[in-house]
Each structure stands twice: as structure tokens, then as C-alpha cells.
Tab-separated table of C-alpha atoms in Angstrom:
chain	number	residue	atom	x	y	z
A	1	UNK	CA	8.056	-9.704	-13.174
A	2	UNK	CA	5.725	-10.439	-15.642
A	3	UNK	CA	6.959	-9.989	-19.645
A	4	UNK	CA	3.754	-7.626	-20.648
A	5	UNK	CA	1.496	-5.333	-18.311
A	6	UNK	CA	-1.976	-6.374	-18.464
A	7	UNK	CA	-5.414	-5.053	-19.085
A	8	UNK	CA	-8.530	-6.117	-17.791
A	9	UNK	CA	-12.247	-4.557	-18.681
A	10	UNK	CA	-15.199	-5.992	-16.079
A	11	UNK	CA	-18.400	-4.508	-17.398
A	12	UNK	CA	-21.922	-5.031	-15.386
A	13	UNK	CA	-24.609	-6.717	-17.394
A	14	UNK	CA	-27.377	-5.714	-15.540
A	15	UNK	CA	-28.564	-3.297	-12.910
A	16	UNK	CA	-29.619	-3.938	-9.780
A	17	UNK	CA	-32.463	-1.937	-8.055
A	18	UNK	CA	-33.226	-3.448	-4.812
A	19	UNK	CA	-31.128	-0.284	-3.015
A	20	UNK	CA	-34.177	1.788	-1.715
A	21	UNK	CA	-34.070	6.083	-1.973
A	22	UNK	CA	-31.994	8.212	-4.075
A	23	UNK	CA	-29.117	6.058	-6.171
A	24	UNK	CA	-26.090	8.246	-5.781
A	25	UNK	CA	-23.163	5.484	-7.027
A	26	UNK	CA	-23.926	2.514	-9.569
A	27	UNK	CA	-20.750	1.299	-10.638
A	28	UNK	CA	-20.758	0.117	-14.596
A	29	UNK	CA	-17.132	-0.562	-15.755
A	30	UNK	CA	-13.870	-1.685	-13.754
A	31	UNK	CA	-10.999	-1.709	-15.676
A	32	UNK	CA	-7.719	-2.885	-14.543
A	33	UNK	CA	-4.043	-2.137	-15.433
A	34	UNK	CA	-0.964	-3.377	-14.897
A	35	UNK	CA	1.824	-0.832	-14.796
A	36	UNK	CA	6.053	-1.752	-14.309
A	37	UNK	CA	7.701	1.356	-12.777
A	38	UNK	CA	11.275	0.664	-13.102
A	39	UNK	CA	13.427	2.106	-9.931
A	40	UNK	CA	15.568	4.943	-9.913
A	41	UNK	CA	17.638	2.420	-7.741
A	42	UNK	CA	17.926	-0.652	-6.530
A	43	UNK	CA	15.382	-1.207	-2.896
A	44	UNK	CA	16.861	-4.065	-1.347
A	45	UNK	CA	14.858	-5.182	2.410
A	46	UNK	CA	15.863	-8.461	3.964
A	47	UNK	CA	13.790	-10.471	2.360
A	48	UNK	CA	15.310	-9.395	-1.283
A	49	UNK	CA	15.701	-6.724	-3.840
A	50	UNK	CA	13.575	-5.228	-6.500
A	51	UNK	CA	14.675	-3.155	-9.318
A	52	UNK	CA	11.011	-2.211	-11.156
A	53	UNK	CA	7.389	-2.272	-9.174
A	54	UNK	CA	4.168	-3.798	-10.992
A	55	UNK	CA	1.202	-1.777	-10.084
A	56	UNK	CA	-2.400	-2.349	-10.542
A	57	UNK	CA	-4.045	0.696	-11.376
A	58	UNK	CA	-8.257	0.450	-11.671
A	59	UNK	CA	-10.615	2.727	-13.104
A	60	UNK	CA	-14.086	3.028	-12.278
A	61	UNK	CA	-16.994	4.060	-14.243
A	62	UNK	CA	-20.263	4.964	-13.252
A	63	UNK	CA	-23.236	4.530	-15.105
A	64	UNK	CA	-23.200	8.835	-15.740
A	65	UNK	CA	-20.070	8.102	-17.573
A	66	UNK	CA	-17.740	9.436	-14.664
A	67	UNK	CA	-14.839	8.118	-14.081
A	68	UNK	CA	-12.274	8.047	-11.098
A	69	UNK	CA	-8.946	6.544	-10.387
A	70	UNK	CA	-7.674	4.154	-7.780
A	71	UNK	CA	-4.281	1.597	-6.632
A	72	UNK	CA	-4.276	-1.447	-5.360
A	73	UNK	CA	-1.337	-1.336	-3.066
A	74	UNK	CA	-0.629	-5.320	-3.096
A	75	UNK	CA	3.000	-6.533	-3.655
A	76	UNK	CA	4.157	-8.256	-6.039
A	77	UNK	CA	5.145	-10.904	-3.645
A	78	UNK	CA	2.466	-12.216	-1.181
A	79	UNK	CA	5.636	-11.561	1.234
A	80	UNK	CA	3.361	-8.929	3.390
A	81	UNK	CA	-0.099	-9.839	4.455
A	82	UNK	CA	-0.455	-12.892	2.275
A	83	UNK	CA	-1.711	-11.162	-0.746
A	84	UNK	CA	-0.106	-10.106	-3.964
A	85	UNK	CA	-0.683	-8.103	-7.367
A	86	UNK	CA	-1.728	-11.191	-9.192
A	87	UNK	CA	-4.028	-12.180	-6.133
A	88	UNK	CA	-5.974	-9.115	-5.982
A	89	UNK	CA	-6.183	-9.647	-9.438
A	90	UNK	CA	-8.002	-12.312	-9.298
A	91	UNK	CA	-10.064	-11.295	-6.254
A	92	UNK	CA	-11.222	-8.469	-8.278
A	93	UNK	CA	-12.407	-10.230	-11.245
A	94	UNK	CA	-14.066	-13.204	-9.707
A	95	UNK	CA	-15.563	-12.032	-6.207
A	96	UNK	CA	-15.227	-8.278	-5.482
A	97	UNK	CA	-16.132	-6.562	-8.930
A	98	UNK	CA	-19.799	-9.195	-8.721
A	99	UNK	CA	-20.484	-7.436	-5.983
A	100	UNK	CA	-20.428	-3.782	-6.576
A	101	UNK	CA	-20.940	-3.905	-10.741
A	102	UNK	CA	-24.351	-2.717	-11.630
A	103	UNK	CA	-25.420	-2.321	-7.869
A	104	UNK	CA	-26.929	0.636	-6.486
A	105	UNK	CA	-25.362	2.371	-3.435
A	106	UNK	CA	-26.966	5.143	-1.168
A	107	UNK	CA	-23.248	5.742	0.263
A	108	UNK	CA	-20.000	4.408	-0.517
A	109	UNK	CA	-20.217	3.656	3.237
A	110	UNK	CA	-22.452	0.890	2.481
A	111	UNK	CA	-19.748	-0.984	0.116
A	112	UNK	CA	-17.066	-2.046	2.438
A	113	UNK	CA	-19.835	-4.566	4.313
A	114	UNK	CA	-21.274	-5.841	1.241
A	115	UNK	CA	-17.882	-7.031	0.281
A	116	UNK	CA	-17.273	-8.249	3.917
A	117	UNK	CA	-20.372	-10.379	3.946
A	118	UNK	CA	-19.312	-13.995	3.246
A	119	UNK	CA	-16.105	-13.472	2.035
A	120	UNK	CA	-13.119	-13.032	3.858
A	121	UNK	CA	-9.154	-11.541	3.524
A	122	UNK	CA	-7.973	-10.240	-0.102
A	123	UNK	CA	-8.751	-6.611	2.133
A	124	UNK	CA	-5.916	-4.723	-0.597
A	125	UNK	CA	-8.632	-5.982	-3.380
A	126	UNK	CA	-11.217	-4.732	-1.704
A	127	UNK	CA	-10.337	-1.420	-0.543
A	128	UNK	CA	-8.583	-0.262	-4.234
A	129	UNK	CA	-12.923	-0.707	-5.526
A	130	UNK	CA	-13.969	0.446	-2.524
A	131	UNK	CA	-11.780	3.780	-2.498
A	132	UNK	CA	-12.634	3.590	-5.891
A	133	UNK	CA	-16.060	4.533	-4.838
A	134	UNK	CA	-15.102	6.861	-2.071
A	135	UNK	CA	-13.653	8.979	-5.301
A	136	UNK	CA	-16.486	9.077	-7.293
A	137	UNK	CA	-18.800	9.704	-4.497
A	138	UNK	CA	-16.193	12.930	-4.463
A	139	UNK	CA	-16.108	13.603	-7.992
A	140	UNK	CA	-20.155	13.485	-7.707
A	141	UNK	CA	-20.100	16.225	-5.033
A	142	UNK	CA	-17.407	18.338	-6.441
A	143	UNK	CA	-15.060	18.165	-3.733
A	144	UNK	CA	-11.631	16.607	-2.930
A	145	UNK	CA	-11.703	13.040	-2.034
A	146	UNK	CA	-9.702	13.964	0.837
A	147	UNK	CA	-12.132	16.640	1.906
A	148	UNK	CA	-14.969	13.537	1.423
A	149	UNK	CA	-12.943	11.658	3.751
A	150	UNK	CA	-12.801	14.563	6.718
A	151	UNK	CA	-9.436	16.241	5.681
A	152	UNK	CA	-8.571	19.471	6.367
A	153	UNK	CA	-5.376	20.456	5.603
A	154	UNK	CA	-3.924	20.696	2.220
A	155	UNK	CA	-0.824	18.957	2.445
A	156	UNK	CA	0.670	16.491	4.338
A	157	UNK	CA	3.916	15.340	5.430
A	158	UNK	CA	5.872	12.653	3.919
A	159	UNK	CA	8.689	10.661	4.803
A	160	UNK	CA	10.816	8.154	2.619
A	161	UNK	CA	11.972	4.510	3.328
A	162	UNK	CA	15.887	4.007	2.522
A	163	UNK	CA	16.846	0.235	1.441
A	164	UNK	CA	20.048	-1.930	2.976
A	165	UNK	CA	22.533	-0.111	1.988
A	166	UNK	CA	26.584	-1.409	0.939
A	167	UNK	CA	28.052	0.342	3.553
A	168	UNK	CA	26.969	2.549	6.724
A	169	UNK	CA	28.450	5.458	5.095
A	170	UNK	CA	26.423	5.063	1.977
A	171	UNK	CA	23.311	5.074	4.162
A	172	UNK	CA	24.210	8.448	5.946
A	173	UNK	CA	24.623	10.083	2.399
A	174	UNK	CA	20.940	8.617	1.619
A	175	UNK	CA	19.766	9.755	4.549
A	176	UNK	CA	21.447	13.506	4.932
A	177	UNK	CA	20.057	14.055	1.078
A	178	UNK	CA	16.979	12.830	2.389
A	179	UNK	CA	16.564	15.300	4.941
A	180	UNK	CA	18.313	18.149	2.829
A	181	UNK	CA	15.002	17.387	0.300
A	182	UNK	CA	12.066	17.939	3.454
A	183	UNK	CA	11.450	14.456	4.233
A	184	UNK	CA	10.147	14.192	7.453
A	185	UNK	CA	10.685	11.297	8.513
A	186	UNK	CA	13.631	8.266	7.670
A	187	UNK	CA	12.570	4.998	7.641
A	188	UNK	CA	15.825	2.898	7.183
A	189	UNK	CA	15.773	-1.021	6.185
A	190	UNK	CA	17.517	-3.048	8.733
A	191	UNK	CA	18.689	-7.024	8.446
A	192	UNK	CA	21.239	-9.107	10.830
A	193	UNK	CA	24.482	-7.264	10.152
A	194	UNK	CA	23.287	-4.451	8.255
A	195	UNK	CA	21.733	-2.416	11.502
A	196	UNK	CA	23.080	-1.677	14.381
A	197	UNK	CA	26.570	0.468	12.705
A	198	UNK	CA	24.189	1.291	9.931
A	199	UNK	CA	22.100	2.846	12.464
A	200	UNK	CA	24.068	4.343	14.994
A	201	UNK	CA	26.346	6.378	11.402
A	202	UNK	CA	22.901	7.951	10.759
A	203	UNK	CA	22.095	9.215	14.047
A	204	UNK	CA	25.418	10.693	14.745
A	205	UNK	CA	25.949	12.034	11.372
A	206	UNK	CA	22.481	13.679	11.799
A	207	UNK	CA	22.152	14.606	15.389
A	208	UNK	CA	19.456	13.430	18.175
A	209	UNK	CA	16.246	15.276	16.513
A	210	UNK	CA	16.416	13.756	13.510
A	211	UNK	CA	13.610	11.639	12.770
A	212	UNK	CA	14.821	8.079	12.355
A	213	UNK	CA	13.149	4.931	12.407
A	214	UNK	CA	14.314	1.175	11.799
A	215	UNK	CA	12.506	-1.122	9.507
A	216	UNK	CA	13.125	-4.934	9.488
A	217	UNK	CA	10.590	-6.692	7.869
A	218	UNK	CA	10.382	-9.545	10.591
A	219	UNK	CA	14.261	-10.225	9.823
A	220	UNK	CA	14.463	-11.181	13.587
A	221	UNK	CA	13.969	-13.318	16.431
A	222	UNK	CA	14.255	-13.139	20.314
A	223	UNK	CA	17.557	-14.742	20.285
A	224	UNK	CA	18.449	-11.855	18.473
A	225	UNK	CA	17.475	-9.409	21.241
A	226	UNK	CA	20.498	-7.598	21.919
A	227	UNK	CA	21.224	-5.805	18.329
A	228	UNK	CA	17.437	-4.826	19.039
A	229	UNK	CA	17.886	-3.650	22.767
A	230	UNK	CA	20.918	-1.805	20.746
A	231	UNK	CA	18.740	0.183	18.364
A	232	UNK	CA	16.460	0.872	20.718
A	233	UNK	CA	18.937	3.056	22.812
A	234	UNK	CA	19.642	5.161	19.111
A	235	UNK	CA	16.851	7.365	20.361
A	236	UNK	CA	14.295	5.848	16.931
A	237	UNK	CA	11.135	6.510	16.293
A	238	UNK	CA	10.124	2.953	15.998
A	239	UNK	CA	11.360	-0.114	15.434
A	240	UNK	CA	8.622	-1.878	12.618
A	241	UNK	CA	8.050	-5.451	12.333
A	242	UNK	CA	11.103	-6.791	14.302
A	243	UNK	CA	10.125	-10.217	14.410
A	244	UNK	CA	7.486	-12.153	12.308
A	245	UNK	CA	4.511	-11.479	11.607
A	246	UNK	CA	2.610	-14.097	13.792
A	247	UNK	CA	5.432	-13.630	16.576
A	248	UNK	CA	3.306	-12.998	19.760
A	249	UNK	CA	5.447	-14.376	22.427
């Protein structure tokens, strides 16, 4: 956890014109933020606990002075995919924002490949501009950015993601208030010794239709198959990310 949130402001310098027909995005100003959201608990997964989030927020500009808002969903630890808040930091600021500052775009379609040409990974980085641009495109057109993206329905459903837990009976209470508050679905974090009891409390204390899934953020191997041929009889949703990530036996 850093000490201070952070600020960043990348401005473009000059425009570029070689896009041919009607300009409808130029982007003229990223700005980045840092925010730390501090936890209304503990989330503890198997690979450790946090107590506060850092968050890079961005906001866009475009060169009519609108402005839109977008995340970067990177972790603070590169614990995921390999990349992390202070790596999409980076890859903002020295290869994505280039890119798209002070270029013109016919379609915010047409930014995803020019920040896929010659430069691979840091994909978090790139897709918080490139939403970014999906939202002003919106904003331009006076409709939702959901409706700009083919939605149709006006809400969605939501489901929340419960962390290891002291005891099995502490996770059922999580999980009954859980369901007593809509959530509609209950994704519960799982390690070696925290699943299988953890588990099986929340499905009987809930019944067979409740929607239950195990998370174990590649906590596991194959000589550990029989806890997971276990929670696979508990009638789950899913299991996600058993084993690790490059796994493929």
C-alpha cells in the first residue's frame, strides 16, 4: 500500500489527422488517480489478506471538453494475470496513452487494434482507455454506455464473493445475510483446510437451490483431487481456478 494516492495528467501535444471521414473521438487529456478504499472487512483468499483496495481511476477528455470516467481493474498485486496497479500505471503513461492522445478515431472500435499492433499483454491498461472511449463515444450520442455496447435491460444481477472465513459457521452467517440482501449468486473463497466443511455448512444451512460456487485462486494441485472431487458432489455452480494458472495437465 502505497503512503499517498497519486495523480497523473497526460496531455496530447499535437493532433493527428491522418484518420480519413468524419472525426467523432480525439482524445486530449488522460488523467489518472489513485484511490485507497479501505474494507468494511477484512478479504482474506489463499494467497493473503487485504484490508484497503488501491484503485486507478482515469478520466478522459476530448478535445470538445467532454469528459468520461473509467477503472482500471488491475490488482494491486501482479498475483492474477501478471499485471498490477502500478504496472498499468506505467503502461498507460509510456505506451498506451501515445497511442490514442491527440489521434483521431472514426469508432472507438478502431482503438483496441491500434493498441494491439506491436505491443503485447498489459490488456487491464488497455481496456480502462479503451472503455474510456467506448464512454465518450456514449456521452457523444446521448445514450447509456451500456445501451452503446448492445444492452438492453436496465439492471443486472449481481452476486458477491465471501473471503476464508474463521470458522464454517461464520461463513454460513456471511452467506445467509448474503442471500437475505438479493445477491444472486455466492462465490465463497476456498484454501486446503478451509473448504470442504466450509462448503458443505453453506449448502445445508441454505438448501440445494442456492446458488453457490467455490473459489480457490489456484490453491490446488492434482494430488489434492479428492477435497475437489468432494466439492464437486455439493451440487456448486463452479469450481474457479482450482489449480494454477498454467496447470493444463
Amino acid at each position: 500500500m502505497r503512503d499517498e494516492p497519486r495523480k497523473t495528467n497526460l496531455v496530447a501535444n499535437v493532433y493527428n489527422t491522418e484518420s480519413s471521414g468524419q472525426v467523432t473521438l480525439r482524445l486530449q487529456r488522460i488523467t489518472i488517480r489513485e484511490l485507497q478504499l479501505p474494507l468494511k472487512e477484512p478479504f482474506r483468499i489463499s494467497s493473503g489478506a487485504q484490508t484497503a483496495r488501491r484503485i486507478a481511476l482515469l478520466e478522459l477528455e476530448d478535445a470538445d471538453g467532454a469528459s468520461v470516467w473509467s477503472e482500471c481493474v488491475a490488482p494491486e498485486e501482479p498475483n492474477y494475470n501478471g499485471e498490477a496497479i502500478d504496472t498499468a500505471w506505467l503502461a498507460i503513461m509510456q505506451w498506451v496513452s501515445p497511442r490514442v492522445l491527440g489521434r483521431s478515431f472514426e469508432s472507438p472500435a478502431e482503438v483496441f487494434p491500434a493498441l494491439q499492433h506491436n505491443f503485447r499483454g498489459h490488456l487491464m491498461a488497455k481496456a480502462a482507455v479503451e472503455m474510456g472511449m467506448w464512454a465518450l463515444d456514449a456521452l457523444h450520442q446521448g445514450i447509456s454506455l451500456a445501451c452503446r455496447l448492445g444492452g438492453t435491460r436496465n439492471t443486472v444481477e449481481v452476486g458477491i464473493s465471501l473471503g476464508i472465513q474463521s470458522s464454517p459457521a461464520a461463513l454460513v452467517e456471511g452467506a445467509r445475510r448474503s442471500i437475505e440482501e438479493g445477491y444472486r449468486k455466492v462465490k465463497i473463497k476456498i484454501e486446503p483446510g478451509s473448504d470442504v466443511d466450509y462448503v458443505r455448512a453453506v449448502r445445508s444451512a441454505l438448501g440445494p437451490d442456492a446458488p453457490l460456487m467455490a473459489d480457490a485462486n489456484n490453491a490446488y494441485t492434482l494430488d489434492d483431487i479428492e477435497p475437489l472431487l468432494q466439492l464437486d458432489e455439493l451440487g456448486l455452480m463452479m469450481i474457479e481456478q482450482p489449480l494454477a494458472w498454467d496447470d493444463l495437465r
